[in-house]
């Protein structure tokens, strides 16, 4: 169908990033666009063909398939496609066919490149990487919403000063915001009580309004730490209410600033290393959500954030092992405590369970096993106290199955590789992420190398592991949407763990198996797979970019929850992110699905 100049402009104004272009640029663009009418079932382009430009769907539906014929995506109104291949080498990276009669707008390559070169909004849109982070940031440059205490204690102006003092004592705070309804009238501090009420001998029924500082200076959550520091220094005050839209949302005190500076991974590690009980450690690990907020707000990349958080879990585990030996006495034989799962991969976030096991020296006797049962219970119970809850699948050293001599572990791996049934695939997937945490590390070295070699040599086992890796799929739905969870507590959300990062984790594990790579961390595995030529440079680059975006979206979601006073989780409502972010997240999922298809068809590399 022919489209008029005005129709094209009206349509482009509804599609990002073209909606942000200046009017004269948009007017020129409308004259450069080609309009294609495509019949149902007709080919738009084939894999490897030179692309005529980037396509935007004006009407109809388009089906995108990969080189193996697997459907990657169904696209509808306002969706664009073809950009990945065009911007890479000008060749189509997928097949595209019209699922229904369709009208497509085509932006020629030279037009696309001109827009990218001259307009930041277009350049940012088509740059599918997260880019380099700028961090780390200091206290002075951090936003106030990462510093402030939320839901500050308040009182009415008529409250007697004596009662206000009791409230501060009971809440272990040094100030109260004085409100009338939602209006902030003033702030009363312990210094006001001692310097006015007590020192001046005011009557017992004196109201807070008589001693408060009226109309206190306030800041907004979007201000930065230096604003707080400057106001405190200039005015000689130690408490600043934070308001947004006229509503009190928080408060920043000198104590908050000191606490912020003290909450860093090294300090938490130090405190845990010197703790004398799990209860003491729990007071430290309770600060991990705030550390997560600060690390992400400070511009740190996701692999740095998760590594630092995992270091805290590692330290807690080693300290609990030391405390267990103090209580139980020296171990009767050498042992090794290992972590698997996210701790094994050094990828823990703000919410983690525990996955661990014990390997014992082959000289262990039946009588010795009681010691290790007690040690495993002491450490696992301690980790649970610290917030690393018990594994729902009982993948812990407290399970006798996972507390065994090395010779039994060797038999386990041999059996899983020789008979790759569903349970064996699942267990092998978990155990290939093992990482020694404390004890005799040499117990694992030979076993690790033997297992990788044996697994790689068994093509049937490798095939089963590949099949197992495809069980978690990206949450791609039809026609621009996501396949959200359909029912239950997390209805209408995306599971950024099982359908987000886990598919990439599984792919990286397969590449690691194929290349006999010793790395356990997902990013390290992908880079090592590229170096070992198990994964092509372009495939590695695409998958790393996709993984980075998904993993960072997950962390940013957890940070939003922590900042709003909720517990972090992995369930993202798509409505909480912008159209721009949704577009990029969908593209990342498409890349992961394409890579899964390639591995599933025996093609480990994406060209």
Coordinates of C-alpha atoms in Angstrom, one line a residue:
X1 CA 0.0 0.0 0.0
X2 CA 1.4 3.4 -0.8
X3 CA 2.0 5.7 2.2
X4 CA 2.0 9.4 2.0
X5 CA 4.7 11.6 3.4
X6 CA 2.5 12.7 6.3
X7 CA 1.5 9.1 7.1
X8 CA 5.2 8.1 7.4
X9 CA 6.0 11.0 9.6
X10 CA 3.0 10.3 11.9
X11 CA 4.1 6.7 12.2
X12 CA 7.7 7.5 12.9
X13 CA 6.6 9.8 15.7
X14 CA 5.2 6.7 17.5
X15 CA 8.4 4.7 17.1
X16 CA 11.5 5.1 19.3
X17 CA 14.2 6.4 18.6
X18 CA 12.7 8.2 15.6
X19 CA 10.2 10.0 17.8
X20 CA 13.1 11.9 19.4
X21 CA 14.5 13.3 16.1
X22 CA 14.2 17.0 15.2
X23 CA 11.4 17.9 12.9
X24 CA 13.6 18.7 9.9
X25 CA 15.5 15.4 10.3
X26 CA 12.3 13.5 10.5
X27 CA 10.9 15.2 7.4
X28 CA 14.0 14.3 5.4
X29 CA 13.9 10.8 6.7
X30 CA 10.4 10.3 5.5
X31 CA 11.6 11.0 1.9
X32 CA 14.4 8.5 2.2
X33 CA 12.3 5.5 3.4
X34 CA 11.2 2.8 1.0
X35 CA 7.9 1.1 1.6
X36 CA 7.5 -2.6 0.8
X37 CA 4.3 -4.6 0.4
X38 CA 5.0 -8.2 1.3
X39 CA 2.5 -11.1 0.7
X40 CA 1.8 -13.7 3.4
X41 CA 4.6 -16.3 3.4
X42 CA 6.9 -14.3 1.2
X43 CA 10.6 -14.0 2.0
X44 CA 11.8 -10.6 3.3
X45 CA 15.4 -11.8 3.4
X46 CA 17.4 -15.0 3.8
X47 CA 20.4 -15.7 6.0
X48 CA 23.6 -14.3 4.6
X49 CA 22.0 -12.1 2.0
X50 CA 23.0 -8.4 1.8
X51 CA 20.5 -6.4 3.7
X52 CA 18.7 -3.4 2.0
X53 CA 18.5 -1.6 5.3
X54 CA 16.7 -1.8 8.7
X55 CA 13.0 -2.8 8.5
X56 CA 10.2 -1.3 10.6
X57 CA 6.8 -3.0 10.6
X58 CA 4.0 -0.6 9.6
X59 CA 1.4 -3.3 9.3
X60 CA 1.3 -7.1 9.6
X61 CA 3.5 -9.7 11.3
X62 CA 6.9 -11.0 10.4
X63 CA 8.5 -14.3 11.6
X64 CA 12.2 -14.5 12.3
X65 CA 14.0 -17.8 12.2
X66 CA 17.6 -18.8 12.7
X67 CA 19.9 -20.7 10.4
X68 CA 18.5 -24.0 11.7
X69 CA 14.9 -23.0 11.0
X70 CA 14.0 -22.5 14.6
X71 CA 11.6 -19.6 15.2
X72 CA 13.4 -16.9 17.1
X73 CA 10.7 -14.3 17.2
X74 CA 7.3 -13.1 15.9
X75 CA 7.3 -9.4 15.3
X76 CA 4.4 -7.0 14.8
X77 CA 3.5 -3.3 14.6
X78 CA 6.4 -0.9 15.2
X79 CA 9.0 -3.7 15.7
X80 CA 12.2 -3.3 13.8
X81 CA 14.5 -6.1 12.5
X82 CA 17.6 -6.6 10.5
X83 CA 19.7 -4.2 12.5
X84 CA 22.1 -6.7 14.0
X85 CA 23.2 -8.0 10.7
X86 CA 23.3 -4.6 9.0
X87 CA 25.4 -3.0 11.7
X88 CA 27.7 -6.1 11.9
X89 CA 28.7 -6.8 8.3
X90 CA 25.7 -5.9 6.2
X91 CA 24.6 -9.5 5.9
X92 CA 21.4 -11.0 7.3
X93 CA 22.0 -12.9 10.6
X94 CA 18.6 -14.6 10.4
X95 CA 15.8 -15.5 7.9
X96 CA 12.7 -13.2 7.8
X97 CA 9.3 -14.1 6.2
X98 CA 5.9 -12.4 6.3
X99 CA 3.6 -14.3 8.6
X100 CA 0.7 -12.2 7.4
X101 CA 0.4 -9.7 4.5
X102 CA 2.7 -6.9 5.7
X103 CA 3.7 -3.4 5.0
X104 CA 7.3 -2.6 5.9
X105 CA 9.3 0.6 6.0
X106 CA 13.0 0.2 4.9
X107 CA 15.7 2.6 6.1
X108 CA 18.6 2.3 3.7
X109 CA 22.1 1.5 5.2
X110 CA 23.5 4.9 4.4
X111 CA 20.6 6.6 6.1
X112 CA 20.9 4.5 9.2
X113 CA 24.6 5.2 9.5
X114 CA 24.0 8.9 9.1
X115 CA 21.4 8.9 11.8
X116 CA 23.8 7.0 14.1
X117 CA 26.6 9.3 13.5
X118 CA 24.6 12.5 13.9
X119 CA 22.1 11.7 16.6
X120 CA 23.0 10.3 20.1
X121 CA 19.5 9.0 20.7
X122 CA 19.8 6.8 17.6
X123 CA 23.3 5.8 18.4
X124 CA 22.3 4.8 21.9
X125 CA 19.3 2.8 20.6
X126 CA 21.3 0.7 18.2
X127 CA 24.2 0.2 20.6
X128 CA 23.1 -3.1 22.2
X129 CA 26.0 -3.2 24.7
X130 CA 25.8 -1.7 28.1
X131 CA 29.0 0.3 27.6
X132 CA 31.7 0.9 30.1
X133 CA 30.7 1.9 33.6
X134 CA 32.1 5.0 35.1
X135 CA 32.4 4.0 38.7
X136 CA 33.3 3.5 41.4
X137 CA 31.7 6.6 42.8
X138 CA 32.4 8.3 46.1
X139 CA 30.1 9.4 48.9
X140 CA 30.1 12.9 47.5
X141 CA 28.9 11.8 44.0
X142 CA 26.4 9.1 45.1
X143 CA 22.7 10.0 44.8
X144 CA 20.8 10.7 48.1
X145 CA 18.4 7.9 47.5
X146 CA 21.3 5.5 48.2
X147 CA 22.2 7.3 51.4
X148 CA 19.0 8.1 53.1
X149 CA 17.0 6.2 55.7
X150 CA 13.5 5.6 54.4
X151 CA 10.2 6.1 56.3
X152 CA 11.7 8.5 58.9
X153 CA 10.1 8.6 62.3
X154 CA 7.5 11.4 62.7
X155 CA 5.4 13.0 65.4
X156 CA 2.7 15.6 65.5
X157 CA 3.6 19.1 66.7
X158 CA 1.4 18.6 69.8
X159 CA 3.4 15.6 71.1
X160 CA 4.9 16.4 74.5
X161 CA 8.7 16.6 74.4
X162 CA 9.0 13.9 77.1
X163 CA 7.1 11.4 74.9
X164 CA 9.1 12.4 71.9
X165 CA 12.3 11.7 73.8
X166 CA 11.0 8.3 74.8
X167 CA 10.1 7.6 71.2
X168 CA 13.7 8.4 70.1
X169 CA 15.1 6.2 72.8
X170 CA 12.9 3.3 71.9
X171 CA 13.7 3.6 68.2
X172 CA 17.4 4.2 68.8
X173 CA 17.3 7.4 66.7
X174 CA 18.4 11.0 67.3
X175 CA 15.7 13.0 65.6
X176 CA 12.0 13.2 64.7
X177 CA 10.4 14.9 61.8
X178 CA 7.4 17.0 63.0
X179 CA 4.5 16.6 60.6
X180 CA 1.0 17.8 60.3
X181 CA -0.7 15.5 57.9
X182 CA 1.8 15.1 55.1
X183 CA 3.3 18.6 55.6
X184 CA 6.7 18.8 57.2
X185 CA 6.7 21.5 59.9
X186 CA 10.0 21.0 61.5
X187 CA 12.6 18.7 63.0
X188 CA 13.3 17.9 66.6
X189 CA 16.7 16.4 67.7
X190 CA 18.2 15.1 70.9
X191 CA 20.3 18.3 70.8
X192 CA 17.1 20.4 70.8
X193 CA 15.8 18.4 73.8
X194 CA 18.9 18.8 75.8
X195 CA 19.7 22.4 74.8
X196 CA 16.2 23.8 75.1
X197 CA 13.8 21.6 77.0
X198 CA 16.3 20.4 79.7
X199 CA 18.7 23.3 79.9
X200 CA 15.9 25.9 80.0
X201 CA 13.8 23.9 82.4
X202 CA 10.7 24.0 80.3
X203 CA 7.4 22.6 81.7
X204 CA 6.8 18.9 81.5
X205 CA 3.9 19.3 79.1
X206 CA 5.9 21.4 76.6
X207 CA 5.0 20.4 73.0
X208 CA 7.6 19.4 70.4
X209 CA 6.6 22.5 68.4
X210 CA 8.2 24.6 71.1
X211 CA 11.7 23.1 70.7
X212 CA 11.8 22.0 67.1
X213 CA 13.7 23.7 64.3
X214 CA 10.8 25.0 62.0
X215 CA 10.9 24.9 58.2
X216 CA 14.1 22.8 58.1
X217 CA 16.2 22.8 54.9
X218 CA 15.3 19.7 52.8
X219 CA 16.9 18.0 49.8
X220 CA 15.4 15.7 47.2
X221 CA 16.3 12.0 46.5
X222 CA 17.9 13.0 43.2
X223 CA 20.4 15.3 44.8
X224 CA 23.9 13.9 45.6
X225 CA 26.0 13.3 48.7
X226 CA 28.1 16.5 48.2
X227 CA 24.8 18.5 48.6
X228 CA 24.3 16.8 52.0
X229 CA 27.9 17.4 53.1
X230 CA 27.8 21.1 52.0
X231 CA 24.5 21.9 53.8
X232 CA 25.6 20.1 57.0
X233 CA 28.9 22.0 57.0
X234 CA 27.4 25.4 56.1
X235 CA 24.6 25.3 58.6
X236 CA 26.2 23.2 61.3
X237 CA 23.4 20.6 61.3
X238 CA 23.5 16.8 61.4
X239 CA 20.0 15.9 60.1
X240 CA 18.4 16.7 56.7
X241 CA 14.9 15.6 55.8
X242 CA 14.5 14.4 52.2
X243 CA 11.2 15.3 50.4
X244 CA 9.8 14.5 47.0
X245 CA 6.8 16.3 45.5
X246 CA 6.2 17.9 48.9
X247 CA 6.1 14.5 50.6
X248 CA 8.6 13.4 53.3
X249 CA 10.3 10.3 51.9
X250 CA 13.5 9.9 54.0
X251 CA 16.2 11.5 56.2
X252 CA 20.0 11.7 56.0
X253 CA 22.0 12.0 59.2
X254 CA 25.7 12.1 60.0
X255 CA 25.3 8.5 61.2
X256 CA 24.0 7.5 57.7
X257 CA 27.0 9.1 56.0
X258 CA 29.4 7.3 58.4
X259 CA 27.5 4.0 57.8
X260 CA 27.6 4.5 54.0
X261 CA 31.3 4.9 54.1
X262 CA 31.7 1.9 56.3
X263 CA 29.6 -0.4 54.2
X264 CA 32.0 -1.9 51.7
X265 CA 32.9 -5.4 50.9
X266 CA 36.3 -5.3 52.5
X267 CA 34.9 -4.0 55.8
X268 CA 32.1 -6.7 55.8
X269 CA 34.8 -9.4 55.1
X270 CA 36.9 -8.1 58.0
X271 CA 34.0 -8.1 60.4
X272 CA 32.9 -11.6 59.4
X273 CA 36.5 -12.9 59.6
X274 CA 36.6 -11.8 63.3
X275 CA 33.1 -12.8 64.2
X276 CA 32.7 -15.4 67.0
X277 CA 29.2 -16.8 66.1
X278 CA 26.8 -17.1 63.2
X279 CA 24.6 -14.6 65.0
X280 CA 27.4 -12.0 64.8
X281 CA 27.9 -12.7 61.1
X282 CA 24.2 -12.3 60.4
X283 CA 24.4 -8.7 61.6
X284 CA 27.0 -8.2 58.9
X285 CA 25.4 -10.1 56.1
X286 CA 22.2 -8.1 56.8
X287 CA 24.0 -5.2 55.2
X288 CA 24.5 -7.0 51.9
X289 CA 21.4 -5.4 50.3
X290 CA 22.7 -1.9 51.1
X291 CA 26.1 -3.0 49.7
X292 CA 24.4 -4.1 46.5
X293 CA 22.7 -0.7 46.2
X294 CA 26.0 1.1 46.7
X295 CA 27.9 -1.1 44.3
X296 CA 25.4 -0.7 41.5
X297 CA 24.9 3.0 42.1
X298 CA 28.7 3.4 42.1
X299 CA 28.8 2.2 38.5
X300 CA 30.4 -1.2 39.0
X301 CA 29.8 -3.9 36.4
X302 CA 27.7 -6.9 37.3
X303 CA 30.6 -9.4 37.4
X304 CA 32.4 -7.1 39.9
X305 CA 29.3 -6.7 42.1
X306 CA 28.5 -10.4 42.2
X307 CA 32.2 -11.3 42.8
X308 CA 32.4 -8.9 45.8
X309 CA 29.1 -10.3 47.3
X310 CA 30.3 -13.9 46.8
X311 CA 33.6 -13.0 48.6
X312 CA 31.5 -12.3 51.7
X313 CA 29.8 -15.7 51.5
X314 CA 33.1 -17.4 51.0
X315 CA 34.5 -15.6 54.1
X316 CA 31.4 -16.6 56.1
X317 CA 31.8 -20.2 55.1
X318 CA 35.5 -20.3 56.0
X319 CA 34.9 -18.6 59.4
X320 CA 32.1 -21.1 60.2
X321 CA 34.5 -23.9 59.3
X322 CA 37.1 -22.5 61.7
X323 CA 34.4 -22.1 64.5
X324 CA 33.3 -25.7 63.8
X325 CA 36.8 -27.0 64.3
X326 CA 37.1 -25.0 67.5
X327 CA 34.0 -26.6 68.8
X328 CA 34.5 -30.2 67.5
X329 CA 38.3 -30.4 67.6
X330 CA 40.8 -31.1 64.8
X331 CA 39.4 -33.0 61.8
X332 CA 40.3 -36.7 61.9
X333 CA 41.3 -36.6 58.1
X334 CA 41.8 -34.0 55.5
X335 CA 38.6 -32.5 54.1
X336 CA 37.5 -30.0 51.4
X337 CA 34.4 -27.8 51.6
X338 CA 33.2 -26.8 48.1
X339 CA 30.5 -24.5 46.8
X340 CA 28.4 -25.0 43.7
X341 CA 25.6 -23.0 42.1
X342 CA 25.9 -19.3 42.1
X343 CA 28.5 -19.2 44.9
X344 CA 30.6 -21.7 43.0
X345 CA 30.5 -19.5 39.9
X346 CA 31.1 -16.4 42.0
X347 CA 27.8 -14.9 40.8
X348 CA 25.8 -14.3 44.0
X349 CA 23.3 -11.4 44.1
X350 CA 21.1 -10.0 46.8
X351 CA 19.3 -13.3 47.2
X352 CA 21.0 -16.7 47.4
X353 CA 20.4 -20.1 48.8
X354 CA 23.3 -22.4 49.7
X355 CA 24.7 -25.2 47.5
X356 CA 27.7 -27.0 48.9
X357 CA 29.3 -30.4 49.5
X358 CA 32.2 -32.1 51.4
X359 CA 35.0 -34.2 49.9
X360 CA 36.9 -36.3 52.4
X361 CA 40.3 -38.0 52.3
X362 CA 40.0 -41.6 51.2
X363 CA 41.5 -42.7 54.6
X364 CA 38.3 -41.6 56.3
X365 CA 36.6 -44.3 58.4
X366 CA 33.0 -44.9 59.3
X367 CA 33.7 -43.7 62.8
X368 CA 35.1 -40.5 61.4
X369 CA 31.9 -39.7 59.6
X370 CA 30.1 -38.5 62.7
X371 CA 32.6 -35.6 62.9
X372 CA 31.9 -34.5 59.4
X373 CA 28.1 -34.8 59.9
X374 CA 28.4 -32.4 62.8
X375 CA 30.7 -30.1 60.9
X376 CA 28.4 -30.0 58.0
X377 CA 25.4 -29.2 60.2
X378 CA 27.2 -26.5 62.1
X379 CA 28.3 -24.7 58.9
X380 CA 25.0 -25.1 57.0
X381 CA 23.0 -24.0 60.0
X382 CA 25.3 -21.0 60.4
X383 CA 24.9 -20.1 56.7
X384 CA 21.2 -20.2 57.1
X385 CA 21.4 -17.9 60.1
X386 CA 23.4 -15.5 57.9
X387 CA 20.6 -15.4 55.2
X388 CA 21.9 -18.1 52.9
X389 CA 18.8 -20.3 53.2
X390 CA 18.8 -24.0 52.9
X391 CA 18.9 -25.5 49.4
X392 CA 15.3 -26.6 48.4
X393 CA 16.8 -29.5 46.6
X394 CA 19.0 -30.5 49.6
X395 CA 22.2 -30.0 47.6
X396 CA 24.1 -29.5 50.8
X397 CA 26.9 -31.1 52.8
X398 CA 24.3 -32.1 55.5
X399 CA 22.9 -34.6 53.0
X400 CA 25.0 -37.8 53.5
X401 CA 25.1 -38.2 49.7
X402 CA 27.1 -35.1 49.3
X403 CA 29.5 -35.8 52.2
X404 CA 31.7 -38.6 50.9
X405 CA 35.4 -39.7 50.4
X406 CA 37.0 -38.6 47.1
X407 CA 36.8 -42.2 45.7
X408 CA 33.0 -42.1 46.0
X409 CA 32.9 -38.7 44.3
X410 CA 35.1 -40.2 41.5
X411 CA 32.5 -43.0 41.2
X412 CA 29.7 -40.4 41.2
X413 CA 31.1 -38.5 38.2
X414 CA 32.0 -41.7 36.3
X415 CA 28.4 -43.0 36.8
X416 CA 26.8 -39.7 35.7
X417 CA 29.0 -39.6 32.6
X418 CA 28.5 -43.3 31.7
X419 CA 24.7 -43.2 32.3
X420 CA 23.4 -39.7 31.5
X421 CA 19.8 -40.0 32.7
X422 CA 17.8 -36.9 33.7
X423 CA 19.0 -37.0 37.3
X424 CA 22.6 -37.5 36.2
X425 CA 22.4 -34.5 33.8
X426 CA 21.0 -32.3 36.6
X427 CA 23.6 -33.3 39.1
X428 CA 26.5 -33.1 36.6
X429 CA 25.3 -29.6 35.7
X430 CA 25.4 -28.5 39.4
X431 CA 28.7 -30.3 40.1
X432 CA 30.5 -28.8 37.1
X433 CA 30.3 -25.5 38.9
X434 CA 32.2 -26.7 42.0
X435 CA 34.7 -24.4 43.5
X436 CA 36.9 -25.1 46.6
X437 CA 36.2 -22.8 49.5
X438 CA 38.0 -24.2 52.6
X439 CA 40.2 -27.1 53.5
X440 CA 42.6 -29.3 51.5
X441 CA 42.3 -27.9 48.0
X442 CA 44.5 -30.7 46.6
X443 CA 41.7 -33.2 47.1
X444 CA 39.8 -31.7 44.1
X445 CA 42.6 -30.9 41.6
X446 CA 43.1 -34.4 40.0
X447 CA 39.4 -35.2 40.2
X448 CA 38.4 -32.0 38.4
X449 CA 40.8 -32.7 35.5
X450 CA 39.9 -36.3 35.2
X451 CA 36.1 -35.5 35.1
X452 CA 36.4 -32.8 32.4
X453 CA 38.5 -35.1 30.2
X454 CA 36.1 -38.1 30.7
X455 CA 33.0 -36.0 30.1
X456 CA 34.4 -34.4 26.9
X457 CA 35.3 -37.8 25.6
X458 CA 31.8 -39.2 25.9
X459 CA 29.8 -37.8 23.0
X460 CA 26.5 -39.2 24.3
X461 CA 27.0 -37.5 27.7
X462 CA 27.9 -34.2 25.9
X463 CA 24.7 -34.5 23.8
X464 CA 22.6 -35.1 27.0
X465 CA 24.2 -32.1 28.7
X466 CA 23.4 -30.0 25.6
X467 CA 19.8 -31.2 25.8
X468 CA 19.7 -30.4 29.5
X469 CA 21.0 -26.9 28.8
X470 CA 18.0 -26.1 26.6
X471 CA 15.4 -26.7 29.3
X472 CA 15.5 -23.1 30.4
X473 CA 14.5 -20.8 27.6
X474 CA 14.4 -17.0 27.3
X475 CA 11.0 -15.5 28.0
X476 CA 10.1 -14.5 24.4
X477 CA 6.4 -14.2 23.6
X478 CA 4.6 -13.3 20.4
X479 CA 4.3 -10.0 18.8
X480 CA 6.7 -7.8 20.7
X481 CA 5.7 -9.0 24.1
X482 CA 7.5 -11.2 26.7
X483 CA 6.4 -14.6 27.9
X484 CA 5.6 -13.7 31.5
X485 CA 4.7 -16.1 34.3
X486 CA 1.1 -16.9 33.9
X487 CA -0.1 -17.7 37.4
X488 CA 0.9 -17.7 41.1
X489 CA 2.6 -15.2 43.3
X490 CA 4.8 -13.9 40.5
X491 CA 2.2 -13.7 37.8
X492 CA 2.9 -11.2 34.9
X493 CA 6.6 -11.0 35.7
X494 CA 9.8 -12.2 34.0
X495 CA 12.0 -14.6 35.9
X496 CA 15.4 -13.0 35.3
X497 CA 17.1 -15.9 37.0
X498 CA 15.7 -19.1 35.4
X499 CA 14.7 -17.6 32.1
X500 CA 17.3 -14.8 32.0
X501 CA 20.8 -15.6 33.3
X502 CA 20.4 -19.4 33.7
X503 CA 20.2 -20.1 29.9
X504 CA 23.5 -18.3 29.4
X505 CA 25.0 -20.1 32.4
X506 CA 23.9 -23.4 30.9
X507 CA 25.4 -22.5 27.5
X508 CA 28.7 -21.5 29.1
X509 CA 28.8 -24.7 31.0
X510 CA 28.4 -26.7 27.7
X511 CA 31.2 -24.7 26.1
X512 CA 33.4 -25.3 29.1
X513 CA 32.7 -29.0 28.8
X514 CA 33.5 -29.1 25.1
X515 CA 36.7 -27.2 25.7
X516 CA 37.7 -28.9 29.0
X517 CA 37.9 -25.5 30.5
X518 CA 38.6 -25.2 34.3
X519 CA 36.8 -21.9 34.7
X520 CA 33.5 -21.9 36.7
X521 CA 32.5 -18.3 36.3
X522 CA 30.1 -17.8 33.4
X523 CA 31.8 -14.7 31.9
X524 CA 35.2 -16.4 32.3
X525 CA 33.9 -19.5 30.6
X526 CA 32.6 -17.6 27.6
X527 CA 36.0 -15.8 27.2
X528 CA 37.9 -19.0 27.6
X529 CA 35.6 -20.7 25.1
X530 CA 36.4 -18.0 22.6
X531 CA 40.2 -18.4 23.3
X532 CA 39.9 -22.2 22.9
X533 CA 37.9 -21.7 19.6
X534 CA 34.9 -23.5 21.0
X535 CA 33.0 -20.3 20.4
X536 CA 33.6 -17.9 17.5
X537 CA 34.7 -14.3 18.3
X538 CA 31.4 -12.9 17.0
X539 CA 29.4 -15.5 18.9
X540 CA 31.3 -14.7 22.1
X541 CA 30.8 -11.0 21.7
X542 CA 27.1 -11.3 21.1
X543 CA 26.5 -13.7 24.0
X544 CA 28.6 -11.6 26.4
X545 CA 26.7 -8.5 25.5
X546 CA 23.4 -10.3 25.9
X547 CA 24.5 -11.8 29.2
X548 CA 25.8 -8.4 30.5
X549 CA 22.5 -6.7 29.7
X550 CA 20.4 -9.4 31.3
X551 CA 22.6 -9.7 34.4
X552 CA 22.7 -6.0 35.0
X553 CA 18.9 -5.6 34.5
X554 CA 18.5 -8.3 37.2
X555 CA 20.8 -6.4 39.6
X556 CA 19.1 -3.1 38.8
X557 CA 15.7 -4.7 39.5
X558 CA 17.0 -6.0 42.9
X559 CA 18.3 -2.5 43.7
X560 CA 15.0 -0.9 43.0
X561 CA 13.3 -3.3 45.4
X562 CA 15.9 -2.7 48.2
X563 CA 15.5 1.1 47.8
X564 CA 11.8 0.8 48.1
X565 CA 12.1 -1.2 51.3
X566 CA 11.4 -4.7 49.9
X567 CA 13.4 -7.8 49.7
X568 CA 15.4 -8.4 46.5
X569 CA 14.1 -11.0 44.1
X570 CA 14.4 -12.1 40.5
X571 CA 10.9 -11.3 39.2
X572 CA 10.8 -8.3 37.0
X573 CA 7.4 -6.8 35.9
X574 CA 8.0 -5.6 32.3
X575 CA 6.0 -2.5 33.0
X576 CA 8.7 -1.2 35.4
X577 CA 11.2 -0.7 32.6
X578 CA 11.0 1.7 29.7
X579 CA 10.2 0.8 26.1
X580 CA 13.9 1.4 25.3
X581 CA 15.0 -1.0 28.0
X582 CA 12.4 -3.6 27.0
X583 CA 13.6 -3.4 23.4
X584 CA 17.2 -4.1 24.3
X585 CA 16.2 -6.8 26.8
X586 CA 14.2 -8.6 24.1
X587 CA 17.1 -8.4 21.7
X588 CA 19.4 -10.0 24.3
X589 CA 16.9 -12.8 24.8
X590 CA 16.8 -13.3 21.0
X591 CA 20.6 -13.7 20.9
X592 CA 20.5 -16.3 23.7
X593 CA 17.7 -18.2 22.0
X594 CA 19.7 -18.1 18.7
X595 CA 22.8 -19.5 20.5
X596 CA 20.7 -22.2 22.1
X597 CA 19.4 -23.2 18.7
X598 CA 22.9 -23.4 17.3
X599 CA 24.1 -25.6 20.2
X600 CA 21.0 -27.7 19.9
X601 CA 21.8 -28.4 16.2
X602 CA 25.4 -29.3 17.0
X603 CA 26.8 -25.9 16.0
X604 CA 28.7 -24.6 18.9
X605 CA 29.8 -21.5 17.2
X606 CA 27.8 -18.6 15.9
X607 CA 29.6 -16.9 12.9

